Structure formats: C-alpha cells, structure tokens
N, CA and C atoms as an extended XYZ file, in Angstrom:
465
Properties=species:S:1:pos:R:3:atomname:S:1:resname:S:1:resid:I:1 pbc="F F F"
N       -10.999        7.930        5.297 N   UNK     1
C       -12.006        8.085        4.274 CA  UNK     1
C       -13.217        7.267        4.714 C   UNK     1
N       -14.399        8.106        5.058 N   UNK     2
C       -15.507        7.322        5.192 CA  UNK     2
C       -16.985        6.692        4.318 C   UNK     2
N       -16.379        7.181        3.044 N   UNK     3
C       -16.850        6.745        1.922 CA  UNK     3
C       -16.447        6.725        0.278 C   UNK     3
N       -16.877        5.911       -0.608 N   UNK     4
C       -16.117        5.643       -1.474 CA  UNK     4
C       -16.370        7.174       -2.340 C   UNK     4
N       -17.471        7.555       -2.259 N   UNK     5
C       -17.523        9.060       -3.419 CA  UNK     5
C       -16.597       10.072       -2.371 C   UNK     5
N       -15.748       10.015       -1.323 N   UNK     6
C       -14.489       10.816       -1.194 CA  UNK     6
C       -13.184       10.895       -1.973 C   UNK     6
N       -13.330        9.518       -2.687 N   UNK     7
C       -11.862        9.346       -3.575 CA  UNK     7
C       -11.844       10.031       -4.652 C   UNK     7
N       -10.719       11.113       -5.106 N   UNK     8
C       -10.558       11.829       -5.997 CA  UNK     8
C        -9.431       11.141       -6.781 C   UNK     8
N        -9.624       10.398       -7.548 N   UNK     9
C        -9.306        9.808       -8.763 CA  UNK     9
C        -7.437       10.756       -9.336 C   UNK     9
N        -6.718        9.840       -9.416 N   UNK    10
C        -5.347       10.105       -9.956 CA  UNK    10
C        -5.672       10.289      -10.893 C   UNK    10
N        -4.457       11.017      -11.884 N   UNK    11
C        -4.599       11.292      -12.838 CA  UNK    11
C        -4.412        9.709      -13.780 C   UNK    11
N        -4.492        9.411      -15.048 N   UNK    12
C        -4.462        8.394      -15.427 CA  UNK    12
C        -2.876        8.735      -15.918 C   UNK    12
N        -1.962        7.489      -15.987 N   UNK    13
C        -0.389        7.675      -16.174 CA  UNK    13
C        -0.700        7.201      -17.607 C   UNK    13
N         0.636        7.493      -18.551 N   UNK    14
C         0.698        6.607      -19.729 CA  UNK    14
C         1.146        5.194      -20.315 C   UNK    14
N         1.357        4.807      -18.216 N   UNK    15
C         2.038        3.685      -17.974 CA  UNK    15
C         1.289        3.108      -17.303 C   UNK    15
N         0.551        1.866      -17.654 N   UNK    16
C         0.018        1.003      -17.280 CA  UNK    16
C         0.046        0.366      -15.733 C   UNK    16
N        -0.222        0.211      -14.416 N   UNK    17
C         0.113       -0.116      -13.530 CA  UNK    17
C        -1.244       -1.353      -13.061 C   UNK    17
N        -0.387       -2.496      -13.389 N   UNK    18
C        -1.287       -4.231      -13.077 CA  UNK    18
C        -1.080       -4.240      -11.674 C   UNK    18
N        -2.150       -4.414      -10.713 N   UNK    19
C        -2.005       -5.482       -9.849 CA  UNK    19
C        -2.215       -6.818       -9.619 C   UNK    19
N        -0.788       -7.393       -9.276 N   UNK    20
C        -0.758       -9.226       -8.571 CA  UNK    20
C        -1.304       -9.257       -7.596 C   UNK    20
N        -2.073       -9.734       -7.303 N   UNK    21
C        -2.126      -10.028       -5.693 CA  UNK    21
C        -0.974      -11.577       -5.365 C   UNK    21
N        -0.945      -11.179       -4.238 N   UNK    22
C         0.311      -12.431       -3.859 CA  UNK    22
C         0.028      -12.880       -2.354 C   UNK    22
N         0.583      -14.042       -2.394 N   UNK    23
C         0.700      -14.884       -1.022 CA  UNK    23
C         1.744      -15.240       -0.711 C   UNK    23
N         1.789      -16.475        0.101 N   UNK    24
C         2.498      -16.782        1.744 CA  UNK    24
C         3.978      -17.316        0.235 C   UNK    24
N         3.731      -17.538       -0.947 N   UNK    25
C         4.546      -18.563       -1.650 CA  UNK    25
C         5.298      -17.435       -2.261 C   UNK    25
N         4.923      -16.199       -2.157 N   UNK    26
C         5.580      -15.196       -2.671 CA  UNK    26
C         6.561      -14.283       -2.015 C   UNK    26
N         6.691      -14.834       -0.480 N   UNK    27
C         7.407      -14.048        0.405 CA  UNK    27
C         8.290      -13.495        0.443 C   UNK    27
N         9.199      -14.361       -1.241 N   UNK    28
C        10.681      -13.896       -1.267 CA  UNK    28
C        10.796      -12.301       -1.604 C   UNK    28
N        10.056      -12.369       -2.549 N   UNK    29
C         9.438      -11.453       -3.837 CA  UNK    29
C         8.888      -10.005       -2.904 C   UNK    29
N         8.267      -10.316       -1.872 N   UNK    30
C         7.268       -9.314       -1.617 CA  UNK    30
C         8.475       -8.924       -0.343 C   UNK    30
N         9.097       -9.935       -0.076 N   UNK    31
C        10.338       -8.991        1.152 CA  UNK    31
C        10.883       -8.274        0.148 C   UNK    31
N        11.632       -8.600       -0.898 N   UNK    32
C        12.877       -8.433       -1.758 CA  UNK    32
C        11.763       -6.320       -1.794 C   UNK    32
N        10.783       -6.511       -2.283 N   UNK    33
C        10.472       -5.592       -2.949 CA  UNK    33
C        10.234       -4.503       -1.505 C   UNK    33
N         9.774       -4.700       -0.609 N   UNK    34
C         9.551       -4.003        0.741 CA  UNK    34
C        11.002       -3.332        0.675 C   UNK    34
N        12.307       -4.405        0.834 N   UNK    35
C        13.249       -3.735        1.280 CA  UNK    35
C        13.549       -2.467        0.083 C   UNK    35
N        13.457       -2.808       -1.297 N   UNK    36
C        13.916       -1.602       -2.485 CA  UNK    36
C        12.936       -0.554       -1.969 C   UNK    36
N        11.928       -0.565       -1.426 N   UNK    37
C        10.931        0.839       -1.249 CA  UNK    37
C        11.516        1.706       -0.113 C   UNK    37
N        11.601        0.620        0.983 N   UNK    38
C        12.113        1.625        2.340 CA  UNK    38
C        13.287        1.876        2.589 C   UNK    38
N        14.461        0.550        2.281 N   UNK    39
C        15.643        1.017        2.382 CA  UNK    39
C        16.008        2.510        1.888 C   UNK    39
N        16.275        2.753        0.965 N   UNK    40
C        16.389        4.181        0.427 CA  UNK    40
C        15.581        5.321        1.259 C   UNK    40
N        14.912        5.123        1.681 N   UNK    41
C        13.910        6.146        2.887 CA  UNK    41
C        14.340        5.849        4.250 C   UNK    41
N        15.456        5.339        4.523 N   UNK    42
C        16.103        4.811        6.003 CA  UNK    42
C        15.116        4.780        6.607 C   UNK    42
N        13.651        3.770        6.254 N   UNK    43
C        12.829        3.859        7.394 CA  UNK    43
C        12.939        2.618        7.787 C   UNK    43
N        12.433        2.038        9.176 N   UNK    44
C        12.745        0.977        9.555 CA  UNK    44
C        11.503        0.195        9.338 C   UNK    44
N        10.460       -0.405        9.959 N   UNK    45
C         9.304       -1.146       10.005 CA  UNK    45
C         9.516       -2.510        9.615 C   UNK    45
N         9.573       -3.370        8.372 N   UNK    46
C        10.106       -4.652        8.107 CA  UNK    46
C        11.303       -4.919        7.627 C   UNK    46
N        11.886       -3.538        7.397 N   UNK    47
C        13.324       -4.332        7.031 CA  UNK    47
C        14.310       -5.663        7.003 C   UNK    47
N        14.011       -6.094        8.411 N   UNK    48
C        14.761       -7.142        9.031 CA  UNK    48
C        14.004       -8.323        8.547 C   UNK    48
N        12.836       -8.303        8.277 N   UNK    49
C        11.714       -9.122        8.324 CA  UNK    49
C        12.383      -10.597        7.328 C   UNK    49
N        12.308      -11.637        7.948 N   UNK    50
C        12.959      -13.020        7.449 CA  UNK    50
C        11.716      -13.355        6.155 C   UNK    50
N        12.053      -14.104        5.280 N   UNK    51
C        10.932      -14.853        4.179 CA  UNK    51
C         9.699      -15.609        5.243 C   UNK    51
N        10.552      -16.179        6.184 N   UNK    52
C         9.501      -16.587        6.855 CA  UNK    52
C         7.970      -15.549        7.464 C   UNK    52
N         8.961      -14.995        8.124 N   UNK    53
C         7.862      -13.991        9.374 CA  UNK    53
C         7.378      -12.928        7.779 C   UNK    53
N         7.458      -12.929        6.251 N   UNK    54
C         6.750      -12.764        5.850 CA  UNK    54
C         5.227      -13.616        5.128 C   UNK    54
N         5.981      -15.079        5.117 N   UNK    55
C         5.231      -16.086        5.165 CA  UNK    55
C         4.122      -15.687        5.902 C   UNK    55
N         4.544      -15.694        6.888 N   UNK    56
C         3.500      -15.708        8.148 CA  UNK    56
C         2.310      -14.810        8.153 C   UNK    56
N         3.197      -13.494        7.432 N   UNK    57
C         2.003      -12.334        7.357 CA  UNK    57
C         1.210      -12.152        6.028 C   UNK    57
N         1.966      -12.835        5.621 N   UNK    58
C         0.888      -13.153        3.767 CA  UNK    58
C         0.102      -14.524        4.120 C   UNK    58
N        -0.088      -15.240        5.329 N   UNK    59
C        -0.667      -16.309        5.192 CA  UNK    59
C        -1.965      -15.648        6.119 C   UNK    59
N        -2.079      -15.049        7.037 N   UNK    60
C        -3.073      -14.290        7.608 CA  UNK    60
C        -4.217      -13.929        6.953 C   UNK    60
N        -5.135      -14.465        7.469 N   UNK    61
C        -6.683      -14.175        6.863 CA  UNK    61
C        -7.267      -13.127        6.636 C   UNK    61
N        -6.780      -11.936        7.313 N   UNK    62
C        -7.222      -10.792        7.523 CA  UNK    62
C        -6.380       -9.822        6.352 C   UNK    62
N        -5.167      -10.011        5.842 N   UNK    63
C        -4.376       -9.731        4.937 CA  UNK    63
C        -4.373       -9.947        3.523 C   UNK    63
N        -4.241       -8.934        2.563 N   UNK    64
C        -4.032       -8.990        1.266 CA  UNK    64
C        -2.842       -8.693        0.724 C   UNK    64
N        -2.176       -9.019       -0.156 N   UNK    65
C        -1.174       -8.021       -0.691 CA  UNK    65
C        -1.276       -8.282       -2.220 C   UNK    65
N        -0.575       -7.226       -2.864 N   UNK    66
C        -0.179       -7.247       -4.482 CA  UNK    66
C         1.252       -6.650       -4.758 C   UNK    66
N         1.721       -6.574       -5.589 N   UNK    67
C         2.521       -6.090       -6.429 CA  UNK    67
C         2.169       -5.596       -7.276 C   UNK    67
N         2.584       -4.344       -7.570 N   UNK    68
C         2.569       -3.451       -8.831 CA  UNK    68
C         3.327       -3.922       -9.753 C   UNK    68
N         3.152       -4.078      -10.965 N   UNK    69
C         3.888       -4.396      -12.431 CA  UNK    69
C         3.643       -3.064      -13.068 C   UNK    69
N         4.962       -2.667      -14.055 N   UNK    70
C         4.448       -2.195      -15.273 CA  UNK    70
C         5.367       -2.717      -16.034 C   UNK    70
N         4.963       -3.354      -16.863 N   UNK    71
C         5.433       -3.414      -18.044 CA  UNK    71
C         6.268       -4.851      -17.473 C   UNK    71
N         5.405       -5.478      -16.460 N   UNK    72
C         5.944       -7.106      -16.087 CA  UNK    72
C         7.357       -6.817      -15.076 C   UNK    72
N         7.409       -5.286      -15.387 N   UNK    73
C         8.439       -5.716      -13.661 CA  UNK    73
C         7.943       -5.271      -12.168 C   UNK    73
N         8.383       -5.349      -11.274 N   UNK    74
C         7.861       -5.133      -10.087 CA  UNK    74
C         7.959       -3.476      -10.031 C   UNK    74
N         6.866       -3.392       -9.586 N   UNK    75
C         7.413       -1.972       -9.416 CA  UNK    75
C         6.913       -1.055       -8.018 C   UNK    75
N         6.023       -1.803       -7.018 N   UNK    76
C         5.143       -1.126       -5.900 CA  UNK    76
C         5.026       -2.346       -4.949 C   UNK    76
N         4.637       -2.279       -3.799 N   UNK    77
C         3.901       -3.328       -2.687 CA  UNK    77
C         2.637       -2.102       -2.534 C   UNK    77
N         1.868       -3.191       -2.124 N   UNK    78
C         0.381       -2.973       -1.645 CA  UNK    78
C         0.047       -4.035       -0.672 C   UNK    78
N        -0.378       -3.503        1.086 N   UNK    79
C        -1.030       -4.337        1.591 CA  UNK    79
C        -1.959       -4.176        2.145 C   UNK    79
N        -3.176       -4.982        2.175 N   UNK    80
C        -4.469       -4.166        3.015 CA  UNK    80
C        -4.868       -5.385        3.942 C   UNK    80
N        -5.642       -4.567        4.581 N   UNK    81
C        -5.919       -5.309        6.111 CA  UNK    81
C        -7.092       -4.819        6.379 C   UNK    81
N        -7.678       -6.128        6.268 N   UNK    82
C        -8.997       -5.924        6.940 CA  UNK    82
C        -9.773       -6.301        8.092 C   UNK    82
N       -10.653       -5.634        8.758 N   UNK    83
C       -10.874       -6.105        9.920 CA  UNK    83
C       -12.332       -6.004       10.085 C   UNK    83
N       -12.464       -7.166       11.292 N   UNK    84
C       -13.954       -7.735       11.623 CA  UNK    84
C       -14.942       -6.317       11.831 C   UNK    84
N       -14.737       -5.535       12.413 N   UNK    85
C       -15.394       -4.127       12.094 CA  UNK    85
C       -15.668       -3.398       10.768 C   UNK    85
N       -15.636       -3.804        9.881 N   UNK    86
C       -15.700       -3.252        8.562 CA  UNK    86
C       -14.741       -2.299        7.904 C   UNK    86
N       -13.234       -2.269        8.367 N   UNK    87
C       -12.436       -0.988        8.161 CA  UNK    87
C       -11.474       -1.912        7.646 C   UNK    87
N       -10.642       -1.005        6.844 N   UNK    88
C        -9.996       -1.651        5.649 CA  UNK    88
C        -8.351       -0.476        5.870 C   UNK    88
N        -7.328       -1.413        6.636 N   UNK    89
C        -6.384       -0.034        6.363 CA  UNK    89
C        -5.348       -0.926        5.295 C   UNK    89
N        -4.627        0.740        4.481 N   UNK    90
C        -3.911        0.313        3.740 CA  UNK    90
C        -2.404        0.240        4.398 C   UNK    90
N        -2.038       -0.592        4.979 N   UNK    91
C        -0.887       -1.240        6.141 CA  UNK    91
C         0.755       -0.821        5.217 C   UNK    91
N         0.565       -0.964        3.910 N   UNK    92
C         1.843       -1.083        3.474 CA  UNK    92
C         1.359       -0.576        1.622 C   UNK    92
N         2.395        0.806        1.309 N   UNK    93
C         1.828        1.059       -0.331 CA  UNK    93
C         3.276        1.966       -0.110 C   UNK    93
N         3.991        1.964       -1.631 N   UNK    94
C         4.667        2.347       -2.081 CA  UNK    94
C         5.570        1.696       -3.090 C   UNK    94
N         6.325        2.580       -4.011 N   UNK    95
C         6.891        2.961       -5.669 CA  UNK    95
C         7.954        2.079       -5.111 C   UNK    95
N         8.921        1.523       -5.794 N   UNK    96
C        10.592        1.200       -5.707 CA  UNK    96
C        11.236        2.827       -6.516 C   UNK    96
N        11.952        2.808       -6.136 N   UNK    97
C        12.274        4.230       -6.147 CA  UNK    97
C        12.540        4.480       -7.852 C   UNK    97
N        13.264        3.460       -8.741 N   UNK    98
C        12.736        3.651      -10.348 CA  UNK    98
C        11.529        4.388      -10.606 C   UNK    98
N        10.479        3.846      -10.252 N   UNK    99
C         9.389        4.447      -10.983 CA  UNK    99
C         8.551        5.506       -9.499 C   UNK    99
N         8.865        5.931       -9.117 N   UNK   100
C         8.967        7.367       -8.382 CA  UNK   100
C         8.858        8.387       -9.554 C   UNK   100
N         8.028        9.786       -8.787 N   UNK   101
C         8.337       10.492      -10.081 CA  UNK   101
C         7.873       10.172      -11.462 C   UNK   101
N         7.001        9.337      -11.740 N   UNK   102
C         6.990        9.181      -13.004 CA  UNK   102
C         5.037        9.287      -13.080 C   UNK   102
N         4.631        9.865      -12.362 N   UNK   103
C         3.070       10.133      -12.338 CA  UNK   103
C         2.675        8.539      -12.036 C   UNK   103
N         3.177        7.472      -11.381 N   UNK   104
C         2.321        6.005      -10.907 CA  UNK   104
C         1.345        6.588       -9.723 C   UNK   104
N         2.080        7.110       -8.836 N   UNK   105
C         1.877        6.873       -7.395 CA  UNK   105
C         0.310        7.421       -7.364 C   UNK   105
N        -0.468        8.039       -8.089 N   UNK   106
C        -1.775        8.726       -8.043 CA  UNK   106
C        -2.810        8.030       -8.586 C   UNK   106
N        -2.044        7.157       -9.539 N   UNK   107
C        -3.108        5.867      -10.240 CA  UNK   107
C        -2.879        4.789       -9.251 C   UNK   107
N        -1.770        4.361       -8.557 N   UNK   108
C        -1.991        3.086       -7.958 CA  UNK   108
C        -2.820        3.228       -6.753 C   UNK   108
N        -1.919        4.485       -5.717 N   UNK   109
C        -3.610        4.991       -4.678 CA  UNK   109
C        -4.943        4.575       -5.039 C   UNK   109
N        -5.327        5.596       -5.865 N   UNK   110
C        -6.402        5.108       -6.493 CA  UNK   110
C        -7.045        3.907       -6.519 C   UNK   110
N        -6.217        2.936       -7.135 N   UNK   111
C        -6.194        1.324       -7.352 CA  UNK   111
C        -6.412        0.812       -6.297 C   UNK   111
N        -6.102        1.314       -4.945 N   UNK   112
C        -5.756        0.539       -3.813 CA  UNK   112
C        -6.590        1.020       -2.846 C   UNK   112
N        -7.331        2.367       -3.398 N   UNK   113
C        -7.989        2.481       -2.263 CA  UNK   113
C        -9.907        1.997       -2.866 C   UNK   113
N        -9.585        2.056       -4.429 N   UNK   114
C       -10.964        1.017       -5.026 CA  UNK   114
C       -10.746       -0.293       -4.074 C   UNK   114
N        -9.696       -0.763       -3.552 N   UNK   115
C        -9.366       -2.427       -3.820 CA  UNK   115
C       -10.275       -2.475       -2.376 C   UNK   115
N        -9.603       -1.199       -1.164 N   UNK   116
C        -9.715       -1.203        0.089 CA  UNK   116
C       -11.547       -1.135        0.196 C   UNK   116
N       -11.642       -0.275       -0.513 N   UNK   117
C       -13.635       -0.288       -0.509 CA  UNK   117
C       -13.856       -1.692       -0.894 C   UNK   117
N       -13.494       -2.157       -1.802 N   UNK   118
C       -14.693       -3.563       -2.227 CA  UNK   118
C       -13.894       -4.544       -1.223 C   UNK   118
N       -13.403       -4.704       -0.250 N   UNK   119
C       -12.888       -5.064        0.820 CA  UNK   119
C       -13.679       -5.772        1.971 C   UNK   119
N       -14.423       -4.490        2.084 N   UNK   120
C       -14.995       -4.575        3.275 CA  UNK   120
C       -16.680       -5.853        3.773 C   UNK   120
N       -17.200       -5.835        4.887 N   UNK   121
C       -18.269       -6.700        5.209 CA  UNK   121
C       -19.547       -5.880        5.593 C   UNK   121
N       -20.022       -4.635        5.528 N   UNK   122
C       -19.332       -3.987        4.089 CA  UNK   122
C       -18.413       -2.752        4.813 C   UNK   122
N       -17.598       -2.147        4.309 N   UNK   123
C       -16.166       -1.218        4.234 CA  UNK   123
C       -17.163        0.410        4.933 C   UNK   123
N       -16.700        0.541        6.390 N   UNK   124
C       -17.359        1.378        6.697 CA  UNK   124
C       -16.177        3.111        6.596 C   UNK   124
N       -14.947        2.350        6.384 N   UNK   125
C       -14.160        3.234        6.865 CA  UNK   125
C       -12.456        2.633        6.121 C   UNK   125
N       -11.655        3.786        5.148 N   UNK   126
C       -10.589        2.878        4.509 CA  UNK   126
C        -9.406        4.191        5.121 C   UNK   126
N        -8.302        3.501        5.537 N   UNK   127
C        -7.514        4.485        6.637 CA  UNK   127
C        -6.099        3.614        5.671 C   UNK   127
N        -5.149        5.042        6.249 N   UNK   128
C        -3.543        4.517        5.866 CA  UNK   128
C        -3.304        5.711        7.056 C   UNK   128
N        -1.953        4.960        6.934 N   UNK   129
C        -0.935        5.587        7.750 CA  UNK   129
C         0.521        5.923        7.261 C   UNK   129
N         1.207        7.253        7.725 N   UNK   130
C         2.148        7.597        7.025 CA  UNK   130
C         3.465        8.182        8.223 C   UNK   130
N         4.625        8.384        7.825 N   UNK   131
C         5.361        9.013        9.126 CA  UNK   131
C         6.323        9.678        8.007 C   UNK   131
N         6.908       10.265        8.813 N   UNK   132
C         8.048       11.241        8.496 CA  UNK   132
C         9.215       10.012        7.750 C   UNK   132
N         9.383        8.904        7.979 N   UNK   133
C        10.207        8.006        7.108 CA  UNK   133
C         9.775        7.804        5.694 C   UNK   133
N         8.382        8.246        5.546 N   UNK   134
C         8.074        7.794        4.176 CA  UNK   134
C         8.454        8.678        3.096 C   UNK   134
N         7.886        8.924        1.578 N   UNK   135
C         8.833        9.749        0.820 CA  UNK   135
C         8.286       10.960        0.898 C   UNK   135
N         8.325       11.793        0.657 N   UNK   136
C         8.362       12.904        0.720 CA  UNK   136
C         7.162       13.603        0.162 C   UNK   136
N         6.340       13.021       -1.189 N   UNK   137
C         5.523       13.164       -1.474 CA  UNK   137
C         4.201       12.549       -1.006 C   UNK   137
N         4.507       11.379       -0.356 N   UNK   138
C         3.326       10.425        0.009 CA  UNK   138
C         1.733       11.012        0.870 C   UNK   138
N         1.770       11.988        1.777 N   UNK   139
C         1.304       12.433        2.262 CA  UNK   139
C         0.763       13.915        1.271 C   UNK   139
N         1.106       14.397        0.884 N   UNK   140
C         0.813       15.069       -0.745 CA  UNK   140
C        -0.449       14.583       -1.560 C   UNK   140
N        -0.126       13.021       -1.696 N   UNK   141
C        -0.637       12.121       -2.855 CA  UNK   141
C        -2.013       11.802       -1.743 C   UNK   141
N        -1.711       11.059       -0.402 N   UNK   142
C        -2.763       10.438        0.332 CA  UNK   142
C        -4.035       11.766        0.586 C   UNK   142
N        -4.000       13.479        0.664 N   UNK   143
C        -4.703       13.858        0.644 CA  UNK   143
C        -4.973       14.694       -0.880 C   UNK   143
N        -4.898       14.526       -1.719 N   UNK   144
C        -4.793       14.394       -2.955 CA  UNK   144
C        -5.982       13.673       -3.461 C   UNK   144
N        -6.033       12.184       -2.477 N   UNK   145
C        -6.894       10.974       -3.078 CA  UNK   145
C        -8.211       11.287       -2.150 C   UNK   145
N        -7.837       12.385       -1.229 N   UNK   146
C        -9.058       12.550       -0.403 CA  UNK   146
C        -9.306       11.906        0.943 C   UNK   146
N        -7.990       11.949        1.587 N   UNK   147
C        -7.527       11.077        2.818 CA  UNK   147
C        -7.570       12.045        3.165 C   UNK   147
N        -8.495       12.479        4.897 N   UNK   148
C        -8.022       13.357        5.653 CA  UNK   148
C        -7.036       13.159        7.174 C   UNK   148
N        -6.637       13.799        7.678 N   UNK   149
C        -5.845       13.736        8.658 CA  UNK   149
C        -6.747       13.212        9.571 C   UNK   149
N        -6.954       11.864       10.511 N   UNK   150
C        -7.259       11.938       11.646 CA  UNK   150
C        -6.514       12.223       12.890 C   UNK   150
N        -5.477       11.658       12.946 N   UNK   151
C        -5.011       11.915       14.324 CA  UNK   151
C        -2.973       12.138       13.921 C   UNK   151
N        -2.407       12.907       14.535 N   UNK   152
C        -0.956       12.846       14.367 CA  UNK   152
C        -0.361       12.837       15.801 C   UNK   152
N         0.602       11.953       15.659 N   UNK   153
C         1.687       11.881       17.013 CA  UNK   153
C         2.826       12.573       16.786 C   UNK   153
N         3.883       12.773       17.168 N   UNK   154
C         4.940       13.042       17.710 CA  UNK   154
C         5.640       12.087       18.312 C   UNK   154
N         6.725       11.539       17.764 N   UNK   155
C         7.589       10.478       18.718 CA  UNK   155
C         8.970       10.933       18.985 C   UNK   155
C-alpha cells in the first residue's frame, strides 16, 4: 500500500477491539499469545521463540507491538516494524482462533494498518506478508483492506 486513501475500511464489528501496545516486560504474554494464533495453523516462524529472544525483539527500536482485547481478554498480536526508509511492515497480525470468524479480523487490519501509516518519518509505503501457513482467510481480508500483491515465491 502506497498510500493511506488506499485503505478500504472494515466493516465496523459489534465487538469492540482495544489496542495495548506492549513491550520487552510483556514477553510472556505476547509469546503465550503468538503461540494460540499459529500453533493451530501448524505454521512455524516463532513458535520455539524463548520469553527471552522475545524480550529481545520487543526491546528493539525499530519495533512495535500490541495486543488485541475485547472485552479485556487477549484476543490478536500486532507487530509493526519500521524502518529508516520510511516503510512500515506489518511483521506479525492475527485472531487466537476464539474470536476468528466473528467479523474482528477487518476492523483490527484496519486498526493496524491506520497504526502502520502514522508510523512512518513520514510512511512512504505500509507492506505485510502472508504464506500458505496462515489462515485461510487472511489474504481475503489483506486485499479487502486494499493490499495489493507485490511479489509471490514458491518454496
């Protein structure tokens, strides 16, 4: 997405979706919640990932993250990454599989890709990435919000 009037707005849910932002002190929290999103999607990427070596990556300057709440429980990770070039990718976004299905996933995009624009020095360019491990709809939702395809591999 190379500008913010590309984002086509989720529908609004009847369920409220807060973002936390969180840090290096939250590592337990923000592994615990990584593993409920991907495990169930047998995808690999941080799975293994210790509290520490998440320490490490919530303490990074270049890094943001949040948690989704509704209704005060966890319910999403969000991480964005920004870089000295003005580009803002969204590194890590997805539901715990509870609230899947329940119309979130189009309001929190949304949420996250407002977050990824006011991001930037200034935000020339806001990118995610997706693979065949992720859910099934995700790629649905990402051009939905007005994400186009740049480039696809094959592995």
């Amino acid at each position: 997405m190379t500008s913010p009037d590309q984002l086509v707005p989720g529908e609004r849910s009847d369920v409220s979706v807060e973002l936390i932002e969180v840090g290096p002190d939250e590592a337990a929290v923000v592994r615990s919640t990584y593993v409920r999103i991907w495990e169930p999607l047998k995808a690999h990427g941080r799975l293994e990932w210790s509290d520490d070596e998440w320490s490490a990556e919530l303490s990074h300057p270049a890094i943001r993250s949040w948690l989704a709440r509704v209704q005060g429980e966890t319910a999403g990770l969000l991480e964005l990454e920004v870089s000295v070039d003005g580009e803002v990718g969204i590194v890590v976004f997805g539901l715990v599989p509870a609230y899947q299905g329940r119309g979130l996933g189009a309001a929190f995009l949304t949420r996250a890709t407002e977050l990824a624009w006011q991001l930037g020095r200034p935000t020339k360019r806001v990118w995610l990435q997706t693979s065949s491990d992720d859910h099934a709809h995700a790629l649905g939702n990402y051009k939905s919000r007005g994400f186009q395809v740049f480039s696809a591999e094959t592995q």
